[in-house]
Tab-separated table of N, CA, C and O in Angstrom:
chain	number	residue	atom	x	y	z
O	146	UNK	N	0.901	-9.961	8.541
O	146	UNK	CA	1.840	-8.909	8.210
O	146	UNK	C	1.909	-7.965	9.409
O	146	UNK	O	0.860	-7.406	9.728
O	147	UNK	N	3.119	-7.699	10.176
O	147	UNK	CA	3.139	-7.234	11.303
O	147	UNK	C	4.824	-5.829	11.357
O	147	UNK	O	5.042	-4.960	12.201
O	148	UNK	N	5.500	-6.131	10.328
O	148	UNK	CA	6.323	-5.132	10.526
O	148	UNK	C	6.580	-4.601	9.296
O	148	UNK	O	6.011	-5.122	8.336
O	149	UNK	N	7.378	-3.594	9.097
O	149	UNK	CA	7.898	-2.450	7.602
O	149	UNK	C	8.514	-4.359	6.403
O	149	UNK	O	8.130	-4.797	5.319
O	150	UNK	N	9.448	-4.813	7.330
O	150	UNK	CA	9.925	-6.321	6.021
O	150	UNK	C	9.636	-6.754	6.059
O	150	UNK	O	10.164	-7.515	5.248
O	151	UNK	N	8.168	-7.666	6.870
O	151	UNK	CA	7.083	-8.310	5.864
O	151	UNK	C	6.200	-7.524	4.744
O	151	UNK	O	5.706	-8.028	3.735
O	152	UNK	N	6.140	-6.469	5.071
O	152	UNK	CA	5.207	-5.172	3.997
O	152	UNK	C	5.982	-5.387	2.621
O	152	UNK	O	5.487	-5.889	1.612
O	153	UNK	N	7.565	-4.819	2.791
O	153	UNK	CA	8.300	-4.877	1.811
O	153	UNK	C	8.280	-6.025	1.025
O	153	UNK	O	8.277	-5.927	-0.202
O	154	UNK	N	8.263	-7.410	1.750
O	154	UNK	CA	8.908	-8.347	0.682
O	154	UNK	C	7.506	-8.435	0.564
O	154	UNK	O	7.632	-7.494	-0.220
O	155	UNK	N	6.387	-8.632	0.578
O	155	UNK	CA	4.904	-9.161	-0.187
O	155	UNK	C	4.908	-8.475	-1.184
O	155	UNK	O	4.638	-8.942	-2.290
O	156	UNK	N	5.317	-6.823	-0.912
O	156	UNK	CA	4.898	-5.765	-2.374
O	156	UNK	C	6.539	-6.340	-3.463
O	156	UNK	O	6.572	-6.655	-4.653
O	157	UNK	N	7.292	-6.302	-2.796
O	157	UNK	CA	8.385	-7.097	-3.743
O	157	UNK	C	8.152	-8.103	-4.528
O	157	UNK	O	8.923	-8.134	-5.488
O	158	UNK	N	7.155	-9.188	-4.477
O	158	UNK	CA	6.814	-10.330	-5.108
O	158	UNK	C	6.054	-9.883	-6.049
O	158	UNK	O	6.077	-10.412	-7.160
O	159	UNK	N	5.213	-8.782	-5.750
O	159	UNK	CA	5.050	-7.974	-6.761
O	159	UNK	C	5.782	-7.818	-8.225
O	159	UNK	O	6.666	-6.963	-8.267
O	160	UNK	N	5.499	-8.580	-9.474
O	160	UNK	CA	6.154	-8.152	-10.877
O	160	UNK	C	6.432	-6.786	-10.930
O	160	UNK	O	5.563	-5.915	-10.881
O	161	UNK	N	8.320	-6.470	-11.087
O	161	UNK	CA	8.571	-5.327	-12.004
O	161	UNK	C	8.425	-4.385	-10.771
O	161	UNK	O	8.220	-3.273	-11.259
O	162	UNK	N	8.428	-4.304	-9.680
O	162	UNK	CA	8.832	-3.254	-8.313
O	162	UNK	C	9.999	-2.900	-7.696
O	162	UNK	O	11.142	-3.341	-7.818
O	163	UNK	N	9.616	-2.187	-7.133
O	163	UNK	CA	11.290	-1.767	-6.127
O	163	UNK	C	10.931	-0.771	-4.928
O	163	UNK	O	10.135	0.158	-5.061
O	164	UNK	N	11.556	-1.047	-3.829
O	164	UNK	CA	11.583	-0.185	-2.776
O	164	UNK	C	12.696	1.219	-3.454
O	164	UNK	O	13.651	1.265	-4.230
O	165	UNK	N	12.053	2.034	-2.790
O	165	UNK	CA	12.997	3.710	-2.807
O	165	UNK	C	12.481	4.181	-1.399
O	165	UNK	O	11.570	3.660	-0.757
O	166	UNK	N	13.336	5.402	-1.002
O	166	UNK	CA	13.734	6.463	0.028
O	166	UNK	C	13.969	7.533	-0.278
O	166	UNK	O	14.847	8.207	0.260
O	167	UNK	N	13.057	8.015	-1.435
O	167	UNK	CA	13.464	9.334	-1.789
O	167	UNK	C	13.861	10.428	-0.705
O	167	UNK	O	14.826	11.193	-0.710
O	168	UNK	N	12.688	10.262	0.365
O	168	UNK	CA	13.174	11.485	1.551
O	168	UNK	C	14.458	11.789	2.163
O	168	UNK	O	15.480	11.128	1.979
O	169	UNK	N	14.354	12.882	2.943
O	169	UNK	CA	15.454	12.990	4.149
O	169	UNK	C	15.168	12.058	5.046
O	169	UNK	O	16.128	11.475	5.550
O	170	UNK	N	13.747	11.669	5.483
O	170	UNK	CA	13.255	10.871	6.665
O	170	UNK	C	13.331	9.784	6.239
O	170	UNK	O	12.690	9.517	5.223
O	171	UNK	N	14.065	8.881	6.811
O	171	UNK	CA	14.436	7.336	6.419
O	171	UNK	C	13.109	6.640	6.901
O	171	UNK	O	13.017	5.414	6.829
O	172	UNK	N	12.101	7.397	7.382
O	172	UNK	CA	10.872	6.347	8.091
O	172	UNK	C	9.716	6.372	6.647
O	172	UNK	O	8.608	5.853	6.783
O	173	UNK	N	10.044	6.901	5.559
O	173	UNK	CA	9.213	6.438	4.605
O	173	UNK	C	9.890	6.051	3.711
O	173	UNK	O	10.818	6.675	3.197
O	174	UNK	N	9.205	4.153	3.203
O	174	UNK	CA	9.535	3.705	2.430
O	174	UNK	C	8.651	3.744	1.214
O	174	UNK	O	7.464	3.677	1.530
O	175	UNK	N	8.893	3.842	-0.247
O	175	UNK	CA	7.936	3.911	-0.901
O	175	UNK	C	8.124	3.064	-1.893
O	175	UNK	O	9.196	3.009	-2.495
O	176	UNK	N	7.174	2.367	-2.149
O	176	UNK	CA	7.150	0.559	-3.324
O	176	UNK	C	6.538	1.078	-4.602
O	176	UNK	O	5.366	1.382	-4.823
O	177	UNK	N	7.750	1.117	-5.511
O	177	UNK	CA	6.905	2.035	-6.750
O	177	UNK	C	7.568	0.320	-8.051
O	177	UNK	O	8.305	-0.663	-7.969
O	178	UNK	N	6.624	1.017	-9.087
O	178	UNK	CA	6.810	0.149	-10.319
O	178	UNK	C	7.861	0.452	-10.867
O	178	UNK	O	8.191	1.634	-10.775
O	179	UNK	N	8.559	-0.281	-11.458
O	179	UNK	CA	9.850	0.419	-12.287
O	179	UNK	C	9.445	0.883	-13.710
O	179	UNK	O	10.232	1.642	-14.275
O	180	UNK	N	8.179	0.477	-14.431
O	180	UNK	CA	8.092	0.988	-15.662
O	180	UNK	C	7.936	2.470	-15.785
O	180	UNK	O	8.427	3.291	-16.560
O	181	UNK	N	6.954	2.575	-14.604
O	181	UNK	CA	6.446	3.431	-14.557
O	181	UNK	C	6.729	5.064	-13.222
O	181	UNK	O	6.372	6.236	-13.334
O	182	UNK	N	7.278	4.550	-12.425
O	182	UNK	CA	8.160	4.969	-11.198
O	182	UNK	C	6.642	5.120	-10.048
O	182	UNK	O	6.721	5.373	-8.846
O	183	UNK	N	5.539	4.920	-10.714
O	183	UNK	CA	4.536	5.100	-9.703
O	183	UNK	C	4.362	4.016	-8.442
O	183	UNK	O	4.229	2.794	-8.391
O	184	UNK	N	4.432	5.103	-7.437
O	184	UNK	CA	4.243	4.838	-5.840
O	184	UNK	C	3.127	3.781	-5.528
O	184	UNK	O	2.060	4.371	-5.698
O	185	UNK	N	2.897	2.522	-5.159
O	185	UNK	CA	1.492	1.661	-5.076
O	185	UNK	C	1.502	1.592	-3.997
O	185	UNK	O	0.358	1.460	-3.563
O	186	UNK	N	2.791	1.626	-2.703
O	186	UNK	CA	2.209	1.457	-1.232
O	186	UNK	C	3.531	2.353	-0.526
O	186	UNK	O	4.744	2.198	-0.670
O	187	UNK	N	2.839	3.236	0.202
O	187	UNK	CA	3.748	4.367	1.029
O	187	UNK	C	3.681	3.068	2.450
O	187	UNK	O	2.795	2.254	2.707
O	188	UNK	N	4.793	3.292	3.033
O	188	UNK	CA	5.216	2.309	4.326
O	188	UNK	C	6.105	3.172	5.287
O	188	UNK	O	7.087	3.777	4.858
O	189	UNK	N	5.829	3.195	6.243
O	189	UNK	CA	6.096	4.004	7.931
O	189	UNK	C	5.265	3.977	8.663
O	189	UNK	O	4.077	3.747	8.437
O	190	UNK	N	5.983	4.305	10.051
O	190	UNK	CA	6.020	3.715	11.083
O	190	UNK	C	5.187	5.434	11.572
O	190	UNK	O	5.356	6.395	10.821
O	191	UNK	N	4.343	5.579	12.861
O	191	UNK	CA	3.265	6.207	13.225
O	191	UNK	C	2.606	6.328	14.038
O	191	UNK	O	1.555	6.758	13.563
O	192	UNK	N	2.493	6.184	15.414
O	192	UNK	CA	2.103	6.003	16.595
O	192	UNK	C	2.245	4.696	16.955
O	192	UNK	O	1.198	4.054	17.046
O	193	UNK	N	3.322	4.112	17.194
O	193	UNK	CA	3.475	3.027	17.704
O	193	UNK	C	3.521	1.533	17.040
O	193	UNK	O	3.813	0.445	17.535
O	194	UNK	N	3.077	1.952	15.589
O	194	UNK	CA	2.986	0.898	14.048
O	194	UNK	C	3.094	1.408	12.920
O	194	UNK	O	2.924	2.592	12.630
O	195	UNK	N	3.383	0.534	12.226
O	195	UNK	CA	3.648	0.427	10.748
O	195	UNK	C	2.113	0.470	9.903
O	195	UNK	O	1.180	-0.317	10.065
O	196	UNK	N	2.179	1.728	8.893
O	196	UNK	CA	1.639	2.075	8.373
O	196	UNK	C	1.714	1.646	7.126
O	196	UNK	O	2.783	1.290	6.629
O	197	UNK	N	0.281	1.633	6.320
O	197	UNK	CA	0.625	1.050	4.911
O	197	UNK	C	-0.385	2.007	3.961
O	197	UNK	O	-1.566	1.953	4.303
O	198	UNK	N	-0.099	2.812	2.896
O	198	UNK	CA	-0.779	3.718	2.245
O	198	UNK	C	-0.979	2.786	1.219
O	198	UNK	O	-0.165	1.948	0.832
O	199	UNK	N	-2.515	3.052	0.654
O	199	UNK	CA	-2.803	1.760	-0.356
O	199	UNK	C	-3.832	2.514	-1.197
O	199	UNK	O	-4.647	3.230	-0.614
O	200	UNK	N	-3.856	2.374	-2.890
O	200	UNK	CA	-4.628	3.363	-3.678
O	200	UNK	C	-6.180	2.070	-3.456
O	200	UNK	O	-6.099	0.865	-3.215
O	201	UNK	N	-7.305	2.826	-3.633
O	201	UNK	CA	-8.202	1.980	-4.152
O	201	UNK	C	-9.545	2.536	-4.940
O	201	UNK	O	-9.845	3.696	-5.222
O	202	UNK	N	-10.254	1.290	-5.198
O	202	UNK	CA	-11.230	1.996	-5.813
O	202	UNK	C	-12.342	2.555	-4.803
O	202	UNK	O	-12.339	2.226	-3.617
O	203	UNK	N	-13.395	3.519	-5.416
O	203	UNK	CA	-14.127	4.029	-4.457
O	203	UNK	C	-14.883	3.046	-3.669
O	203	UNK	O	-14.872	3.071	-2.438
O	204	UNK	N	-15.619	2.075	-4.439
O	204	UNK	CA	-16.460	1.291	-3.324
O	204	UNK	C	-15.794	0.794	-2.612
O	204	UNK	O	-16.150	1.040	-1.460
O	205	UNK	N	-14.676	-0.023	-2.685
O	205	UNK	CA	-13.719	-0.520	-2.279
O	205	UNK	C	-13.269	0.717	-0.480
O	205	UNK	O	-13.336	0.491	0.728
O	206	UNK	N	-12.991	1.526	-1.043
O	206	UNK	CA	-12.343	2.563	-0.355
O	206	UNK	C	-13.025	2.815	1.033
O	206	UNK	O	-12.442	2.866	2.115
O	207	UNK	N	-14.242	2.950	0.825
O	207	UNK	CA	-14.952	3.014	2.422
O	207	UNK	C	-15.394	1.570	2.977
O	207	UNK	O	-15.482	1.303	4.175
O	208	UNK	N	-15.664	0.660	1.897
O	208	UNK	CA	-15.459	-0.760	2.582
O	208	UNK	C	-14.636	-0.598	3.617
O	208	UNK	O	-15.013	-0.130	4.691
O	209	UNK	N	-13.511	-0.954	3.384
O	209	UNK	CA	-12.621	-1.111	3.950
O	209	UNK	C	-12.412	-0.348	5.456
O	209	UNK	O	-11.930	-0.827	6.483
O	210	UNK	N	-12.873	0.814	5.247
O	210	UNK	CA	-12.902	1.971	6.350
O	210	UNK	C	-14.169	1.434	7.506
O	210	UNK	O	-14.131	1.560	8.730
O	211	UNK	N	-15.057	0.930	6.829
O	211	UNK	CA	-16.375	0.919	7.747
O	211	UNK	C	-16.000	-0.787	8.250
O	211	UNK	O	-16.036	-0.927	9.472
O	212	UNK	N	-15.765	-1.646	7.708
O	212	UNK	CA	-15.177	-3.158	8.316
O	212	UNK	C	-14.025	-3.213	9.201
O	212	UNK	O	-14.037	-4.226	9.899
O	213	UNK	N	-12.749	-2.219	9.446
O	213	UNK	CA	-12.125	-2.046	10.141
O	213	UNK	C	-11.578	-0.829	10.297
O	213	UNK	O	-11.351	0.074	9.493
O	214	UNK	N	-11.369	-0.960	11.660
O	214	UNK	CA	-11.297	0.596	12.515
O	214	UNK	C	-9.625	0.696	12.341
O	214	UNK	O	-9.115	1.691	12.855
O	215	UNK	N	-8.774	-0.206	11.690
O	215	UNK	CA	-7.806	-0.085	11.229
O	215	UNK	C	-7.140	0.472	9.884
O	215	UNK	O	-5.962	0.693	9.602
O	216	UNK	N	-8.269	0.611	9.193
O	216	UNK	CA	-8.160	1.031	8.009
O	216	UNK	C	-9.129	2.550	8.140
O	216	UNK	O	-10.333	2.619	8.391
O	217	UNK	N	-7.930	3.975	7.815
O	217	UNK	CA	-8.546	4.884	7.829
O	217	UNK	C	-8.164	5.811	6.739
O	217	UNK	O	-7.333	5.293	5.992
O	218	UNK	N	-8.542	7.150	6.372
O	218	UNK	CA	-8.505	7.992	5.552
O	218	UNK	C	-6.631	8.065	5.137
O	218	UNK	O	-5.908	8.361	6.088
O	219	UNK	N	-6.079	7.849	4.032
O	219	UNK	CA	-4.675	7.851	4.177
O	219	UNK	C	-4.073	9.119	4.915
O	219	UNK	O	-4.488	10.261	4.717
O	220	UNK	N	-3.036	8.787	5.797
O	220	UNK	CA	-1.943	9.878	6.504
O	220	UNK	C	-1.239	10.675	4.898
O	220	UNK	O	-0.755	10.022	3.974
O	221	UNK	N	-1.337	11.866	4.929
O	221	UNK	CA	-0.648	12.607	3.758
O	221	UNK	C	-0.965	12.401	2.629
O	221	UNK	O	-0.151	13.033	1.955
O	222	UNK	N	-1.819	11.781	1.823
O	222	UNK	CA	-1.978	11.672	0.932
O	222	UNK	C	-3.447	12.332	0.414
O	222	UNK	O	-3.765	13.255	1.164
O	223	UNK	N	-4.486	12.090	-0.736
O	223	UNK	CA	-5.534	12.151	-0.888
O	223	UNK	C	-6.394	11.045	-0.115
O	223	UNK	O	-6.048	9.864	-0.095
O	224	UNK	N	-7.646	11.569	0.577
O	224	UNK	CA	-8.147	10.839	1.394
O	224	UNK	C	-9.701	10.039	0.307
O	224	UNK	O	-10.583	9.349	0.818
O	225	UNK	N	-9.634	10.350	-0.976
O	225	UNK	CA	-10.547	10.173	-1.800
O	225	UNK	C	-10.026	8.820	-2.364
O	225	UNK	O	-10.900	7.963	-2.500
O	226	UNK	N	-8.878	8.507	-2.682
O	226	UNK	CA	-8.408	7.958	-3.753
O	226	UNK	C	-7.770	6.927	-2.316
O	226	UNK	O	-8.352	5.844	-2.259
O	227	UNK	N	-6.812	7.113	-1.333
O	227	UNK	CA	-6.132	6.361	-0.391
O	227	UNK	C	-6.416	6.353	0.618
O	227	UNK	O	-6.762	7.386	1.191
O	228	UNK	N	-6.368	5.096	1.249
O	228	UNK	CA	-6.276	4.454	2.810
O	228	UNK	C	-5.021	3.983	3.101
O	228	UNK	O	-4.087	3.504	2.457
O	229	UNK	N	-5.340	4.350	4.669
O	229	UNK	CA	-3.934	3.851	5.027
O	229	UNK	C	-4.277	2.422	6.524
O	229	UNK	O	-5.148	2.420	7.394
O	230	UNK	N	-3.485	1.700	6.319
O	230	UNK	CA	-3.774	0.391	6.820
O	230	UNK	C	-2.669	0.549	7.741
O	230	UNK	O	-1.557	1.016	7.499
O	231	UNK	N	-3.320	-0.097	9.291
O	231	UNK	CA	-2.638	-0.002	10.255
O	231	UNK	C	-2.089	-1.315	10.694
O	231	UNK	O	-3.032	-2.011	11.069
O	232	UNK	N	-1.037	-1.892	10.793
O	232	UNK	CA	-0.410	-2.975	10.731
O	232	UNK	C	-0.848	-3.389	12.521
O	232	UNK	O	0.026	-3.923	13.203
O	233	UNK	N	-1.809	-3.181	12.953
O	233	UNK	CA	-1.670	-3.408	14.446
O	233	UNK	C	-2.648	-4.976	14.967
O	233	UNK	O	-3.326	-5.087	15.988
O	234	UNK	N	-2.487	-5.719	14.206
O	234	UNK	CA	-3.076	-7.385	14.178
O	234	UNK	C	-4.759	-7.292	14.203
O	234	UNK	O	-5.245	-8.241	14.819
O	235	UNK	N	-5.616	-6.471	13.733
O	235	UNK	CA	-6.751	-6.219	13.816
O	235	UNK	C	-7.235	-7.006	12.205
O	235	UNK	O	-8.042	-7.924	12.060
O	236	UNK	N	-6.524	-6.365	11.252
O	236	UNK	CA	-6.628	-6.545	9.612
O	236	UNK	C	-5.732	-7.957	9.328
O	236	UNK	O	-4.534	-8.214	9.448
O	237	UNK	N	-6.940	-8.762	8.880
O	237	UNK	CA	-6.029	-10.092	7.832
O	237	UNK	C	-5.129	-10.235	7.465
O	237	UNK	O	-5.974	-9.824	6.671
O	238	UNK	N	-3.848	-10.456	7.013
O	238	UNK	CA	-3.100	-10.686	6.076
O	238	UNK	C	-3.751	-10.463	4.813
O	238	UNK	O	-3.915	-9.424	4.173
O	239	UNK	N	-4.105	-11.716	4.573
O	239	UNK	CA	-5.035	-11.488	3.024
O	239	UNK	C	-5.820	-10.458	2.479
O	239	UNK	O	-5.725	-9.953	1.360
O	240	UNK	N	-6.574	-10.209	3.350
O	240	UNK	CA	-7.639	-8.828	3.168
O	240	UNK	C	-5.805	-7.450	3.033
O	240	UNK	O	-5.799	-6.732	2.034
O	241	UNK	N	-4.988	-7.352	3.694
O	241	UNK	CA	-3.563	-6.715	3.368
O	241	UNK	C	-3.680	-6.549	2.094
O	241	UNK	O	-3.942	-5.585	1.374
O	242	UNK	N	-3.328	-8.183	1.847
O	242	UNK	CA	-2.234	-8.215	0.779
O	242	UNK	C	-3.563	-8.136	-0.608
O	242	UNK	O	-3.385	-7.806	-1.781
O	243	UNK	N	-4.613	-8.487	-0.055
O	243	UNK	CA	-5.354	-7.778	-1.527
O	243	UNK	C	-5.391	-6.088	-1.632
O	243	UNK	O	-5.364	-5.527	-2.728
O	244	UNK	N	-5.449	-5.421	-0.478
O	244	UNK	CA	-5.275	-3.942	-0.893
O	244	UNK	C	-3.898	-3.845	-1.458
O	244	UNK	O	-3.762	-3.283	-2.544
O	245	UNK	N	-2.913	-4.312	-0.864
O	245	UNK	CA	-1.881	-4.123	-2.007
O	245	UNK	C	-1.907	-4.242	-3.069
O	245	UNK	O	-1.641	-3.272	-3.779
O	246	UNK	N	-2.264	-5.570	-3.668
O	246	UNK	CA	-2.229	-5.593	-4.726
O	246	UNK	C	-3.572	-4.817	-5.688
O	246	UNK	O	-3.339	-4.761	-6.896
O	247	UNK	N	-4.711	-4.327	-5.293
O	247	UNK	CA	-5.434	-3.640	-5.728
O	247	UNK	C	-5.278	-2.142	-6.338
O	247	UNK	O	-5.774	-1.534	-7.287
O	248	UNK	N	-4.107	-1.785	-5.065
O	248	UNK	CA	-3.004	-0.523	-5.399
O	248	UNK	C	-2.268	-0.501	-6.454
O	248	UNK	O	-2.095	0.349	-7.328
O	249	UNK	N	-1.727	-1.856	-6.220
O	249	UNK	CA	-0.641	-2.455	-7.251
O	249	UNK	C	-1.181	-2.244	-9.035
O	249	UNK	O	-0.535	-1.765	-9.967
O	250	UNK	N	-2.333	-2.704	-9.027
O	250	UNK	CA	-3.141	-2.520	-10.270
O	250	UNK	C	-3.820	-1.403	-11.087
O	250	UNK	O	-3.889	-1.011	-12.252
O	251	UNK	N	-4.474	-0.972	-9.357
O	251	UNK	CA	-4.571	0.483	-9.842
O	251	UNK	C	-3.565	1.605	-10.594
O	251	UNK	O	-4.018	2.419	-11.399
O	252	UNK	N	-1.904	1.531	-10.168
O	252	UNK	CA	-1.365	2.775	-10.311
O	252	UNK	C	-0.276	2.049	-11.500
O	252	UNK	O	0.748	2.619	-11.876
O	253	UNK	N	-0.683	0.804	-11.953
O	253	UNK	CA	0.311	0.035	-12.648
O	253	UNK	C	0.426	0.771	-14.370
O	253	UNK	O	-0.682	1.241	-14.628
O	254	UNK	N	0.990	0.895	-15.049
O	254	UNK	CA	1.280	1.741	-16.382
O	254	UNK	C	0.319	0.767	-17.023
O	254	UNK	O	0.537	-0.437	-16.896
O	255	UNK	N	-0.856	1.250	-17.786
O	255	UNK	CA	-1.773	0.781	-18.556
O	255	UNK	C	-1.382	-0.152	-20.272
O	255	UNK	O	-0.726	0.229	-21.241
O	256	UNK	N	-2.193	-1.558	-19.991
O	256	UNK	CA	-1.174	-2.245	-20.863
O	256	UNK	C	-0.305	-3.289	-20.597
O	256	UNK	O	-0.113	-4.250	-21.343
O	257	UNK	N	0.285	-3.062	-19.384
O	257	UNK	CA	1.039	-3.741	-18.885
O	257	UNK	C	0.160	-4.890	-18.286
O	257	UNK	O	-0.980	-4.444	-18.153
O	258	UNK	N	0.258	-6.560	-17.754
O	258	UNK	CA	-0.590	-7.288	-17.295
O	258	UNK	C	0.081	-8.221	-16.919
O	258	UNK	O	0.949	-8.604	-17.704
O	259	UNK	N	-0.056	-8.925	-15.614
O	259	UNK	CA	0.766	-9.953	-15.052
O	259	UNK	C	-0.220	-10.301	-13.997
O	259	UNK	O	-0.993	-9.729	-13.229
O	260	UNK	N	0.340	-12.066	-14.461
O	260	UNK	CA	-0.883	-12.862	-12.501
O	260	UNK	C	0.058	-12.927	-11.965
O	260	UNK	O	-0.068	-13.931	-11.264
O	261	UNK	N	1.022	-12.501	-11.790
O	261	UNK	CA	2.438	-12.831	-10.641
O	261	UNK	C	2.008	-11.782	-9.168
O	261	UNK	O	1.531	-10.654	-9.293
O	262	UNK	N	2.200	-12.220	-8.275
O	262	UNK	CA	2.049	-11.740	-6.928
O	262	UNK	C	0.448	-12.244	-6.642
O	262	UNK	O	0.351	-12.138	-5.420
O	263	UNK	N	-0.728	-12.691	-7.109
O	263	UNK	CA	-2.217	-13.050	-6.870
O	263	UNK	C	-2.014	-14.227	-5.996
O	263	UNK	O	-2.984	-14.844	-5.557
């Protein structure tokens, strides 16, 4: 995963999502659920790459931080709850696309349950 439309279409395969632009600044994209309108991955661009804001759990959360120097405290958000993943070829794909979808689960409307996107 290397630019903003590979980011988009993985979280798209995602069950029941949608890209929005709420801002004035067209450089944040935000991948929210439709049941629920909640945000699972903030996407923009940031010193030179594409950024990916991703919810997780706590152990999870500094994992991630201490295994790669690409993955740091999220840009704008809560730094307790989010990381933000630096699209700069350091981080897996897979190891990606499981924080996505970990996000994905986390902020998903409770109740709701799908293996689509795994």
């Amino acid at each position: 995963m290397k630019t903003r439309e590979d980011a988009i279409h993985y979280c798209l395969k995602l069950e029941n999502t949608y890209e929005d632009y709420p801002f004035k600044d067209k450089n944040w994209t935000l991948m929210r659920h439709i049941e629920n309108k909640k945000v699972f991955a903030w996407i923009f661009e940031r010193n030179g790459h594409i950024w990916i804001n991703v919810k997780c759990e706590n152990g999870w959360l500094d994992f991630y931080r201490r295994k790669y120097h690409a993955v740091v405290p999220a840009y704008h958000l809560n730094k307790e709850h989010w990381n933000s993943v630096i699209l700069d070829g350091t981080v897996p794909e897979e190891e990606i696309c499981d924080m996505i979808r970990q996000s994905y689960h986390l902020t998903k409307k409770k109740g709701i349950q799908s293996n689509r996107g795994r």
